[in-house]
CSV table of C-alpha atoms in Angstrom, one decimal:
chain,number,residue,atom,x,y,z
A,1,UNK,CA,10.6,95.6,216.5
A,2,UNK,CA,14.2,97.4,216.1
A,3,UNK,CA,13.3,101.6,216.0
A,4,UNK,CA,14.4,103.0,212.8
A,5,UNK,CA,17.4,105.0,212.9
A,6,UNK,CA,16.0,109.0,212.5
A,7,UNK,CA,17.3,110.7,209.2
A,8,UNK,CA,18.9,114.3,210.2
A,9,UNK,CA,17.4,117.5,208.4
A,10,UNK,CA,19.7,120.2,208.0
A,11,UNK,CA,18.9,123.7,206.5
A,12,UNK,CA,21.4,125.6,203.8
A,13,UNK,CA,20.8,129.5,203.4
A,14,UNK,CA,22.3,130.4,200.4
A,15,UNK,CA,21.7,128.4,196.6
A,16,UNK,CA,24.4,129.3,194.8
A,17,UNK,CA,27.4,126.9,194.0
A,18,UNK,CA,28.3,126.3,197.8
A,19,UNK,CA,25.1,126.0,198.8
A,20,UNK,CA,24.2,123.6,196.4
A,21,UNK,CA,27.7,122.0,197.0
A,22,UNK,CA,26.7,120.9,200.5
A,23,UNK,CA,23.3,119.9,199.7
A,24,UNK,CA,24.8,117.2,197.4
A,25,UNK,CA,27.8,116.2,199.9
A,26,UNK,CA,24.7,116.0,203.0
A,27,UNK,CA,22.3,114.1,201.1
A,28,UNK,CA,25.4,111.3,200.2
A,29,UNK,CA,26.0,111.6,203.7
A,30,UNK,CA,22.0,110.4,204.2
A,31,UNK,CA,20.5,113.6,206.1
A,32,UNK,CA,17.4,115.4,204.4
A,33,UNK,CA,18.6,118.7,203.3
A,34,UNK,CA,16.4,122.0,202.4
A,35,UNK,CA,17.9,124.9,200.2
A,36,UNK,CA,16.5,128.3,201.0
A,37,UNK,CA,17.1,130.7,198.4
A,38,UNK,CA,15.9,133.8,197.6
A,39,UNK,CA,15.6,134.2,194.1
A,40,UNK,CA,12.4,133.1,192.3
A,41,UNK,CA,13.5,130.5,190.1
A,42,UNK,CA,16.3,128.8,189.0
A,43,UNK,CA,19.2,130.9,187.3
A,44,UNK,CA,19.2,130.3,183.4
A,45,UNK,CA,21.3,133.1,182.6
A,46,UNK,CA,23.6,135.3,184.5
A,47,UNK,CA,23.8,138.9,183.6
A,48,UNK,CA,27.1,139.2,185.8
A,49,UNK,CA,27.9,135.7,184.9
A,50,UNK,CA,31.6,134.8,184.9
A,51,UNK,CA,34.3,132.4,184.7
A,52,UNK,CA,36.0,130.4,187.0
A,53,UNK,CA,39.0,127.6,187.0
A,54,UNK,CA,38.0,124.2,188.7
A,55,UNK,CA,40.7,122.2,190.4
A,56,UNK,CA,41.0,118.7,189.9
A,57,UNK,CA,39.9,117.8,193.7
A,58,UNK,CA,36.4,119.9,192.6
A,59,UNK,CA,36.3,118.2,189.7
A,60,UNK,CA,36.7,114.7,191.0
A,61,UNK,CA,34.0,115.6,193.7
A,62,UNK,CA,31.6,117.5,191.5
A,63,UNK,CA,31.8,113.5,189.7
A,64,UNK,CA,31.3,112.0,192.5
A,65,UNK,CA,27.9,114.6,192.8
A,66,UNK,CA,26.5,114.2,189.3
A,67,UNK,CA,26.9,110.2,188.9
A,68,UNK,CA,27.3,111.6,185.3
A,69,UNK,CA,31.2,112.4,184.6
A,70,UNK,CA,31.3,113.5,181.3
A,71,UNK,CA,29.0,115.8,181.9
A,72,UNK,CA,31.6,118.0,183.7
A,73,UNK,CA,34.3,117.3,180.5
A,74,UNK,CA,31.2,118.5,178.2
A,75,UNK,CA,30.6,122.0,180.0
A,76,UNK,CA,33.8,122.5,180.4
A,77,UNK,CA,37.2,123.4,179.3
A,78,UNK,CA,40.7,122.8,179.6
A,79,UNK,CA,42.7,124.8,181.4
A,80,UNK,CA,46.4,122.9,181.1
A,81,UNK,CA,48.9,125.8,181.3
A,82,UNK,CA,48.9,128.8,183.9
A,83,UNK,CA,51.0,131.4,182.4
A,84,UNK,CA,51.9,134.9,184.2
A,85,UNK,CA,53.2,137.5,180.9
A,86,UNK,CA,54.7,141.0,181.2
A,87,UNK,CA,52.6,143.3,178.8
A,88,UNK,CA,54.0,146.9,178.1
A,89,UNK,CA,51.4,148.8,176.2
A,90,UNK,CA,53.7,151.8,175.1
A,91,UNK,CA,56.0,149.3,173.7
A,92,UNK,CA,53.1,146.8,172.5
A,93,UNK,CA,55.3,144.1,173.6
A,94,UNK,CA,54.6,140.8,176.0
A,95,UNK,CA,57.2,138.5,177.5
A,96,UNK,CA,56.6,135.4,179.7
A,97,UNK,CA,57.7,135.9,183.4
A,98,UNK,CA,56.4,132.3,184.8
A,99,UNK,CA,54.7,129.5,182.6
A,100,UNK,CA,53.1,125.7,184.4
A,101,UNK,CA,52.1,123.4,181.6
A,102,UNK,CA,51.0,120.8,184.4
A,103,UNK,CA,48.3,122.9,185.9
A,104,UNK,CA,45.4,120.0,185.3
A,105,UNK,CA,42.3,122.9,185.8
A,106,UNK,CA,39.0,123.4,184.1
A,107,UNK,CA,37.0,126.7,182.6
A,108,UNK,CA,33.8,126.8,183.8
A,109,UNK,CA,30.7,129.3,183.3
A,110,UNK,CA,29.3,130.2,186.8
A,111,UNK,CA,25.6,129.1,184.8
A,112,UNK,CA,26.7,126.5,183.4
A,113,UNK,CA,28.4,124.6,186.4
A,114,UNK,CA,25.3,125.8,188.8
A,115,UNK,CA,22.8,124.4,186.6
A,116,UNK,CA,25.0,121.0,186.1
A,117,UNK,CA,24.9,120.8,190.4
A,118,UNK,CA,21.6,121.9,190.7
A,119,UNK,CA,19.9,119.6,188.1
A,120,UNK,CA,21.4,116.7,189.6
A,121,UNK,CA,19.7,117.3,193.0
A,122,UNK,CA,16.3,115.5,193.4
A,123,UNK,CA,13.1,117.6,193.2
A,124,UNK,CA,12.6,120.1,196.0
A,125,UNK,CA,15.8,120.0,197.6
A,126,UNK,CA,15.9,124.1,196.6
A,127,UNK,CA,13.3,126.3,198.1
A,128,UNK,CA,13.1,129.1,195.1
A,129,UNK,CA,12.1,132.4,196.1
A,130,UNK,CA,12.2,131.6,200.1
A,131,UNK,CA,14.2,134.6,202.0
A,132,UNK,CA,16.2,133.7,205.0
A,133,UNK,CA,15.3,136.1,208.1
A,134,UNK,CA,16.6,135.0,211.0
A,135,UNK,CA,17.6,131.5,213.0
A,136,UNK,CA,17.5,130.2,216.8
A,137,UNK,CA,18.8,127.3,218.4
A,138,UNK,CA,17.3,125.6,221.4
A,139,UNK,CA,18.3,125.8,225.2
A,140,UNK,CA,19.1,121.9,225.1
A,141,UNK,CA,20.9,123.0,222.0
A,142,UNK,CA,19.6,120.2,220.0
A,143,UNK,CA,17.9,122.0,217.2
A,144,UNK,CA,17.8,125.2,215.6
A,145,UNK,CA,14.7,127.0,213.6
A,146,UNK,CA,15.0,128.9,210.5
A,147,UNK,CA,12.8,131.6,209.6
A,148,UNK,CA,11.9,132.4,206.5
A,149,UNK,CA,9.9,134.5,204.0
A,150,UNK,CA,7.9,132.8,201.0
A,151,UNK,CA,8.2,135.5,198.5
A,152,UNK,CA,5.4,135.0,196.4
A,153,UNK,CA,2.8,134.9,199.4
A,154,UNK,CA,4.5,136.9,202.0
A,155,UNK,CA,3.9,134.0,204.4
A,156,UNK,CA,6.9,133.8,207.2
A,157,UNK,CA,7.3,130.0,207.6
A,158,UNK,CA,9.8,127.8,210.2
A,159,UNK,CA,11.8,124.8,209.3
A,160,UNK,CA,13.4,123.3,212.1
A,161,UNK,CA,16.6,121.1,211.8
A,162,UNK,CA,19.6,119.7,213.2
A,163,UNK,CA,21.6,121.6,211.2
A,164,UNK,CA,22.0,125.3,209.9
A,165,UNK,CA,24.4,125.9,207.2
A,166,UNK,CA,25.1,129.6,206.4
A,167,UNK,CA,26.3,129.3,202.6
A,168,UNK,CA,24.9,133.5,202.2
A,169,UNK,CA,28.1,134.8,200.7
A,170,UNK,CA,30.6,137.3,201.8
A,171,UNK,CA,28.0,139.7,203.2
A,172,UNK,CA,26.3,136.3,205.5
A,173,UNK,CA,24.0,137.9,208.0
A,174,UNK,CA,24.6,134.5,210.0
A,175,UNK,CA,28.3,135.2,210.3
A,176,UNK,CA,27.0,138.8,211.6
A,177,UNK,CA,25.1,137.3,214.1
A,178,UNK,CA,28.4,136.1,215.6
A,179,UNK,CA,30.8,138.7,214.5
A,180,UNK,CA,28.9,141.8,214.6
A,181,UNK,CA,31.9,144.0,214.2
A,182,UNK,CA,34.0,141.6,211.8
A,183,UNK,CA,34.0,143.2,208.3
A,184,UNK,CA,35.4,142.9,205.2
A,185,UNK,CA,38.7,144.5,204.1
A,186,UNK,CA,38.9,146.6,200.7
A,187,UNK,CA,42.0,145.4,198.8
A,188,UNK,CA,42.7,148.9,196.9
A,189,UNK,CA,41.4,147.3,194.0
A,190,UNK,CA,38.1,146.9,191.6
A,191,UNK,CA,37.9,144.3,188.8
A,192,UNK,CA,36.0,145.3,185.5
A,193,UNK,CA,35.0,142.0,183.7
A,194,UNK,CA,33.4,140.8,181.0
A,195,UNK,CA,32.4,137.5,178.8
A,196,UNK,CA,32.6,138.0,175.3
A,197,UNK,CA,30.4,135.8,172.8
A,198,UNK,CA,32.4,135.2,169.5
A,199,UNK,CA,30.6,132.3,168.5
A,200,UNK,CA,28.7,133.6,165.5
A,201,UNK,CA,32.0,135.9,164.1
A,202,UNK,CA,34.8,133.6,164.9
A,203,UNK,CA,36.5,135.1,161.8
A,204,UNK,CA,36.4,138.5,163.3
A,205,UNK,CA,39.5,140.5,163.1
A,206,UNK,CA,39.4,140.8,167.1
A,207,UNK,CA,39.4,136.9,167.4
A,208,UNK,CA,42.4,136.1,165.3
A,209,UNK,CA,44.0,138.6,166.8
A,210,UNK,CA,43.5,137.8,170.3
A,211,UNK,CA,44.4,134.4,169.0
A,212,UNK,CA,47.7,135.2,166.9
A,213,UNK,CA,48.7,137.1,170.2
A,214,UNK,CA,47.4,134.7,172.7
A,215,UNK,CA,48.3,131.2,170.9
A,216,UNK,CA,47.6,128.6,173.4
A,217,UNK,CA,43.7,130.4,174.2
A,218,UNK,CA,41.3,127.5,174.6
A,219,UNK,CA,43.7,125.5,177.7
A,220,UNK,CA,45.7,128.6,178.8
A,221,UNK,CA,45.0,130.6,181.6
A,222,UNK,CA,46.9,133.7,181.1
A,223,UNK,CA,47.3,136.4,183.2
A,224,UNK,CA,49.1,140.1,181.6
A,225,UNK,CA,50.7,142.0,184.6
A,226,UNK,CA,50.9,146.0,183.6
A,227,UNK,CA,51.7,148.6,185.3
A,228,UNK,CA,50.0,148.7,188.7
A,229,UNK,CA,47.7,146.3,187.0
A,230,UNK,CA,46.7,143.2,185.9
A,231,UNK,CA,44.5,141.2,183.5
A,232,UNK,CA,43.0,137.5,183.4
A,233,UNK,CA,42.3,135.8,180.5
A,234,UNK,CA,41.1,132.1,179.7
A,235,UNK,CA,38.5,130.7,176.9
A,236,UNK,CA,34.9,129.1,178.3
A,237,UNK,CA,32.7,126.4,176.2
A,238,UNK,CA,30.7,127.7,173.1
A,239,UNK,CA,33.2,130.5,172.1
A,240,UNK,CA,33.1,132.9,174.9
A,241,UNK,CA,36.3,134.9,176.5
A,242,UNK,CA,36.2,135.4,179.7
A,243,UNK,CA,38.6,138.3,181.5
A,244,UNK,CA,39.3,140.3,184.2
A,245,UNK,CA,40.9,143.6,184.7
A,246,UNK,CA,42.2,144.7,188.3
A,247,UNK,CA,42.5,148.4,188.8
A,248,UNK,CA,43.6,150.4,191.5
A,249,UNK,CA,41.1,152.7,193.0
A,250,UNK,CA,39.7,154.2,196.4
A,251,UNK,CA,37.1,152.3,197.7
A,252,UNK,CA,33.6,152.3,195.7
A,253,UNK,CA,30.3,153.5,198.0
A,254,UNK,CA,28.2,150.3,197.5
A,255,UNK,CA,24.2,150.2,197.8
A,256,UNK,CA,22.4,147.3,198.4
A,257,UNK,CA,23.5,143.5,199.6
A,258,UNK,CA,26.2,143.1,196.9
A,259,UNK,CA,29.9,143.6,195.9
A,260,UNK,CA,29.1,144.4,192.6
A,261,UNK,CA,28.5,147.9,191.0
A,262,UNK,CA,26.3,148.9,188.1
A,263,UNK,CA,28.2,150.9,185.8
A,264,UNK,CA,27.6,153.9,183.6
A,265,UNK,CA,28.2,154.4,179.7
A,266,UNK,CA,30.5,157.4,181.2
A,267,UNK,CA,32.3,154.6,183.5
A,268,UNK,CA,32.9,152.4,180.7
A,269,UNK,CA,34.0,154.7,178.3
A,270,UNK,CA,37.0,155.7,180.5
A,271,UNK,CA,37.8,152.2,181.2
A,272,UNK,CA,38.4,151.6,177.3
A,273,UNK,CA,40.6,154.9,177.3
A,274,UNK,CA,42.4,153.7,180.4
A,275,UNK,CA,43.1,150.6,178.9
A,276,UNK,CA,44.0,152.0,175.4
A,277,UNK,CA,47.1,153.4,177.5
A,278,UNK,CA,48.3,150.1,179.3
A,279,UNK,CA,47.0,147.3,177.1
A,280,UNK,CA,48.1,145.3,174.0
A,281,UNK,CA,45.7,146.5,170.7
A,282,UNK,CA,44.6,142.4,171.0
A,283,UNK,CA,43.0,143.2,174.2
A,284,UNK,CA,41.9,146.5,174.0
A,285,UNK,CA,39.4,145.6,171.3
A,286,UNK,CA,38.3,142.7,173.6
A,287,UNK,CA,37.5,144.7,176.2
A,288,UNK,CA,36.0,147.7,173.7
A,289,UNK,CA,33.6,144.4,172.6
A,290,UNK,CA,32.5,142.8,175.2
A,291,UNK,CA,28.9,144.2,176.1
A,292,UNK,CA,27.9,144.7,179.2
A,293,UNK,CA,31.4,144.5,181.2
A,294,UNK,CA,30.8,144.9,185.2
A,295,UNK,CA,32.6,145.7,188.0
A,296,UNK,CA,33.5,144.0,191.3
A,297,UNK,CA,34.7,145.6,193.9
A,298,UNK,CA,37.4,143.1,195.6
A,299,UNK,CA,37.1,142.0,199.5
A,300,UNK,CA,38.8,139.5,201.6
A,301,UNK,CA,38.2,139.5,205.3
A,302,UNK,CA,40.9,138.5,207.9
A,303,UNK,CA,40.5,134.6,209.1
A,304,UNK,CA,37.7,134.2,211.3
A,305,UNK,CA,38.8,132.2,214.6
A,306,UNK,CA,35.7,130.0,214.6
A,307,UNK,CA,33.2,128.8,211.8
A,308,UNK,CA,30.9,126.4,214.2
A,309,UNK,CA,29.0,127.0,216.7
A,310,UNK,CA,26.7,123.9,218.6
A,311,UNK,CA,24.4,123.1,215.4
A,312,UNK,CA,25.5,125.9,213.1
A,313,UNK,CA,28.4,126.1,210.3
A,314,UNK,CA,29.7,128.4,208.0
A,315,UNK,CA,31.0,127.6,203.9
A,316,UNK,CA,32.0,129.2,201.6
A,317,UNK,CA,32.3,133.0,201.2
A,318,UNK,CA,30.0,132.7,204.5
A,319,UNK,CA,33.8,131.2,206.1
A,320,UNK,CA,36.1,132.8,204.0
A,321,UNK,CA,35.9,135.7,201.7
A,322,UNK,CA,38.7,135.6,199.8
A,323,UNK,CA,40.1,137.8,196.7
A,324,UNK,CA,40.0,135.5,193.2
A,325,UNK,CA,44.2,135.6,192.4
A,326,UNK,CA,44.5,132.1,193.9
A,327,UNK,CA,41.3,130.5,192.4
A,328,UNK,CA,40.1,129.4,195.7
A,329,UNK,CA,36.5,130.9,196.4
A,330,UNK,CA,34.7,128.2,194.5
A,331,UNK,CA,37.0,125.4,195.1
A,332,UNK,CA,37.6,126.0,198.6
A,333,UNK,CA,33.4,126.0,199.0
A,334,UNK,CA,33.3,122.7,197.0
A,335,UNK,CA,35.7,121.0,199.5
A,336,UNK,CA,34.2,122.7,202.5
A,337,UNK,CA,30.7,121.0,201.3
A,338,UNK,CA,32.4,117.8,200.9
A,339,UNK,CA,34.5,117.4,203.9
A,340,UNK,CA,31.5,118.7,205.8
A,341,UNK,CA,29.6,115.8,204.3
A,342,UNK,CA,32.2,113.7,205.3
A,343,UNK,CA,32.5,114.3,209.1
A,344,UNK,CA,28.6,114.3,209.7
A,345,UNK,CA,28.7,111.0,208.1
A,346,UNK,CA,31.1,109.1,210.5
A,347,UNK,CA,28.8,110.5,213.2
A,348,UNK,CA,25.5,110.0,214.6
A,349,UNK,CA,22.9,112.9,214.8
A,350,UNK,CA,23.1,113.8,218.1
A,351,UNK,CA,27.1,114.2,217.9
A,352,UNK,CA,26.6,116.7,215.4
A,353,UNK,CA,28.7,119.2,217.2
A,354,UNK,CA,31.7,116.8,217.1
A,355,UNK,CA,31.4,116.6,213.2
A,356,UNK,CA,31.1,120.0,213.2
A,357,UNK,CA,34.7,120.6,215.0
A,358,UNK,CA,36.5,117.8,213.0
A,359,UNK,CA,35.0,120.1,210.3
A,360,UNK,CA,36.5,123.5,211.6
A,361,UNK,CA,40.1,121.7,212.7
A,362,UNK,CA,40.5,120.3,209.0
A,363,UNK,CA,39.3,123.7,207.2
A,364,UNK,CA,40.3,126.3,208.9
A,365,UNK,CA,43.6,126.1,209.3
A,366,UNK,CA,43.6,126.0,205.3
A,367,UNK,CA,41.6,128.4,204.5
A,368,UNK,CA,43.1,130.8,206.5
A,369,UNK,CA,46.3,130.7,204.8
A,370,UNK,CA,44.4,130.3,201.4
A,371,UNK,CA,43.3,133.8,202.1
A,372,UNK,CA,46.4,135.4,203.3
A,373,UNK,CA,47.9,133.9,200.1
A,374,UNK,CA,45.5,134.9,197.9
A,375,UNK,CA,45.7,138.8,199.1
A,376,UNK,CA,49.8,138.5,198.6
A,377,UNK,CA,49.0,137.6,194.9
A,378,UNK,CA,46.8,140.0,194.4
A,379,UNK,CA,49.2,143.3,196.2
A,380,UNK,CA,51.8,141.4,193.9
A,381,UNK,CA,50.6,141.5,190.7
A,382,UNK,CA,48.9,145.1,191.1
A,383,UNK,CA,52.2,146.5,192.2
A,384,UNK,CA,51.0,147.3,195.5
A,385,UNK,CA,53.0,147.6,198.4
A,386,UNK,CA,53.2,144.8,200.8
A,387,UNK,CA,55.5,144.1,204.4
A,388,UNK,CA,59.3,143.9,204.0
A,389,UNK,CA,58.4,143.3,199.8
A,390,UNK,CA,59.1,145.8,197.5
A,391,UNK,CA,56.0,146.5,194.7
A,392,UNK,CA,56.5,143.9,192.1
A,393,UNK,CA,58.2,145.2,189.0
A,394,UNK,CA,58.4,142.7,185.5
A,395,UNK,CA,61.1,144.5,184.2
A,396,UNK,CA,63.3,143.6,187.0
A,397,UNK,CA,61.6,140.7,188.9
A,398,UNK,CA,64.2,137.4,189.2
A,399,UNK,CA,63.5,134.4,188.3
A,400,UNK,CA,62.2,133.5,192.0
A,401,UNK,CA,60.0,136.2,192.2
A,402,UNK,CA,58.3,135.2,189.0
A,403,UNK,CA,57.8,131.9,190.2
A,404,UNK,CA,55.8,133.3,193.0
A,405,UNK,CA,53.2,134.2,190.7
A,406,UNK,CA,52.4,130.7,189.5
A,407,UNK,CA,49.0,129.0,191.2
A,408,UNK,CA,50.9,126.1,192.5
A,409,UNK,CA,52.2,128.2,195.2
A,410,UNK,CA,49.1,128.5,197.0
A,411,UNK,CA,49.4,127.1,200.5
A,412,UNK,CA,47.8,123.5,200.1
A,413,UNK,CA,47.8,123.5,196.4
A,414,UNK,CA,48.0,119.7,196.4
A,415,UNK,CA,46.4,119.0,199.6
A,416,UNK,CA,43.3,116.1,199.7
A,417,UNK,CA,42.3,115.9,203.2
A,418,UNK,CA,42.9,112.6,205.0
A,419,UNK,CA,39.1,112.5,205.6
A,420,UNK,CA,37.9,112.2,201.7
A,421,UNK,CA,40.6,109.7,200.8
């Protein structure tokens, strides 16, 4: 009797969108896949919920993921045109610097698109309320064991598998365990950000005036570049604004595991009168009505020179913390899931490790620059100096140097990797 081929187990830490992102690309690749994740339960809400742009690459994939394709067109929207605007507050006047009306995007809620992923995994996939503690591989480096806390009973379990995949975010303690001194660099700035529910006072004066001064809202994504500043601006599903406002600070003291801050009434109150100074009326109100805005404080990291090691891999944030001018942290951790996916499945178990490379020559060299290119935008559009560039100026920027705002600059932009074709 033939011996049945064995089915490979890997083990993702991390459930958030890139987590759950290589769950779906491993299971199409036929290995077993377990999701540890700390939280309790699934996320139905999300206080510090936000937006985000899907490119059509993630969309197509995310497709491919869900067997269900409208479902992505129903939770999401449009995003057609990418426009970069000059906004001069004293003046209250906008003019267009750089406008794409081919940009082929979609708005997305960060809930909404994690529950679409994760409802389309099959039952038990996700390990709720499961904290990762610590990992070893074996001397024959065949396996490697995953340690793990089961919240609710304080039990410390094991779950040995072929595979670990460290999808634990910017702060990974996996890539820690490997870089102990590699940390993340401050980018001078903080984003306060907010998603504002209009949908029972569409009427409002503050919507049809955001809407008079920001006409093509709904498949626009604008961004207003200030004074040593800028704002992002696109509608989600069901009447919600989403924006961003990037301001130039010394660098926060953080507590806890997280980049983002909990703000006081005091700390928001003198983000409305900062932005009473700098912004259109149209958005100040926005922002003045939007409860509960946040802040982030921004990070990249320089490129890492590895993201594999024998039978353990880096996505995501884990691989590539990267600031959000380029759009890239969510799409770059959908196509590290799914070219992942792809090299394990042209190989057999056991040559896992040569997946795993065909893996890190395809995605780091992208990434890399992704990053780089993302931390231009940003110094860019907050006026911030960068190497042999003078600090970006919309009064006098040419014609070129608007250009360089646009999205489809990004290193790659149109890149599909020869191994998902």
């Amino acid at each position: 009797m033939k011996e049945s081929k064995r089915k490979a187990k890997a083990v993702v830490v991390g459930g958030s969108i890139a987590g759950i992102s290589c769950a779906h690309a491993l299971i199409a690749a036929g290995w077993d896949v377990v999701v540890l994740e700390k939280t309790r339960s699934p996320p139905t809400s999300c206080a510090t919920g936000a937006g985000l742009g899907l490119d059509p690459l993630s969309q197509k994939l995310i497709d491919s993921w869900i067997k269900q394709p409208h479902m992505l067109q129903l939770n999401t929207l449009p995003l057609t045109i990418d426009q970069n605007q000059a906004i001069d507050g004293g003046q209250k006047t906008s003019w267009v610097l750089a406008r794409d009306e081919n940009f082929n995007y979609r708005a997305a809620y960060w809930a909404d698109l994690h529950s679409l992923l994760y409802k389309a995994l099959p039952l038990g996939v996700v390990w709720w309320g499961h904290m990762f503690l610590s990992f070893s591989v074996s001397d024959d480096k065949t396996c490697v064991k995953a340690k793990s806390k089961v919240l609710q009973r304080g039990e410390i379990i094991d779950i040995v598998a072929d595979l670990l995949i460290a999808a634990d975010g910017c702060l990974s303690s996996i890539c820690q365990t490997f870089f102990p001194d590699h940390k993340l660099r401050y980018s001078g700035y903080c984003a306060w950000r907010g998603v504002l529910d209009f949908s029972d006072n569409e009427k409002s004066e503050t919507i049809l005036g955001l809407k008079k001064a920001f006409p093509d809202l709904g498949r626009c994504l604008y961004f207003n570049i200030g004074s040593g500043t800028h704002i992002a601006l696109y509608e989600l599903l069901n009447k919600r604004i989403n924006w961003i406002c990037y301001v130039n600070q010394p660098e926060p003291v953080l507590k806890g595991n997280s980049v983002t801050m909990k703000v006081s009434s005091e700390m928001i109150e003198q983000m409305h009168e900062s932005a009473e100074k700098i912004w259109l009326p149209e958005l100040v109100k926005l922002i003045r009505e939007t409860n509960q805005p946040f802040m982030n404080v921004i990070y990249d990291s320089e490129p890492l020179e590895q993201i594999v090691w024998d039978n353990v891999v880096l996505v995501g944030d884990a691989a590539h913390p990267t600031t959000p001018h380029g759009l890239r942290s969510t799409n770059m951790s959908i196509l590290d899931a799914a070219v992942l996916g792809k090299c394990l499945e042209k190989q057999r178990v056991e040559n896992t490790s040569i997946a795993l490379q065909e893996y890190q020559s395809i995605r780091l060299p992208v990434t890399s620059k992704q990053v780089l290119f993302s931390r231009r935008l940003g110094c860019i559009k907050q006026g911030l100096v960068l190497p042999h560039h003078q600090p970006f100026d919309p009064i006098t920027a040419s014609e070129e140097d608007c250009e360089e705002l646009q999205q489809r600059t990004m290193p790659f932009f149109f890149d599909i990797p020869s191994v998902l074709l």
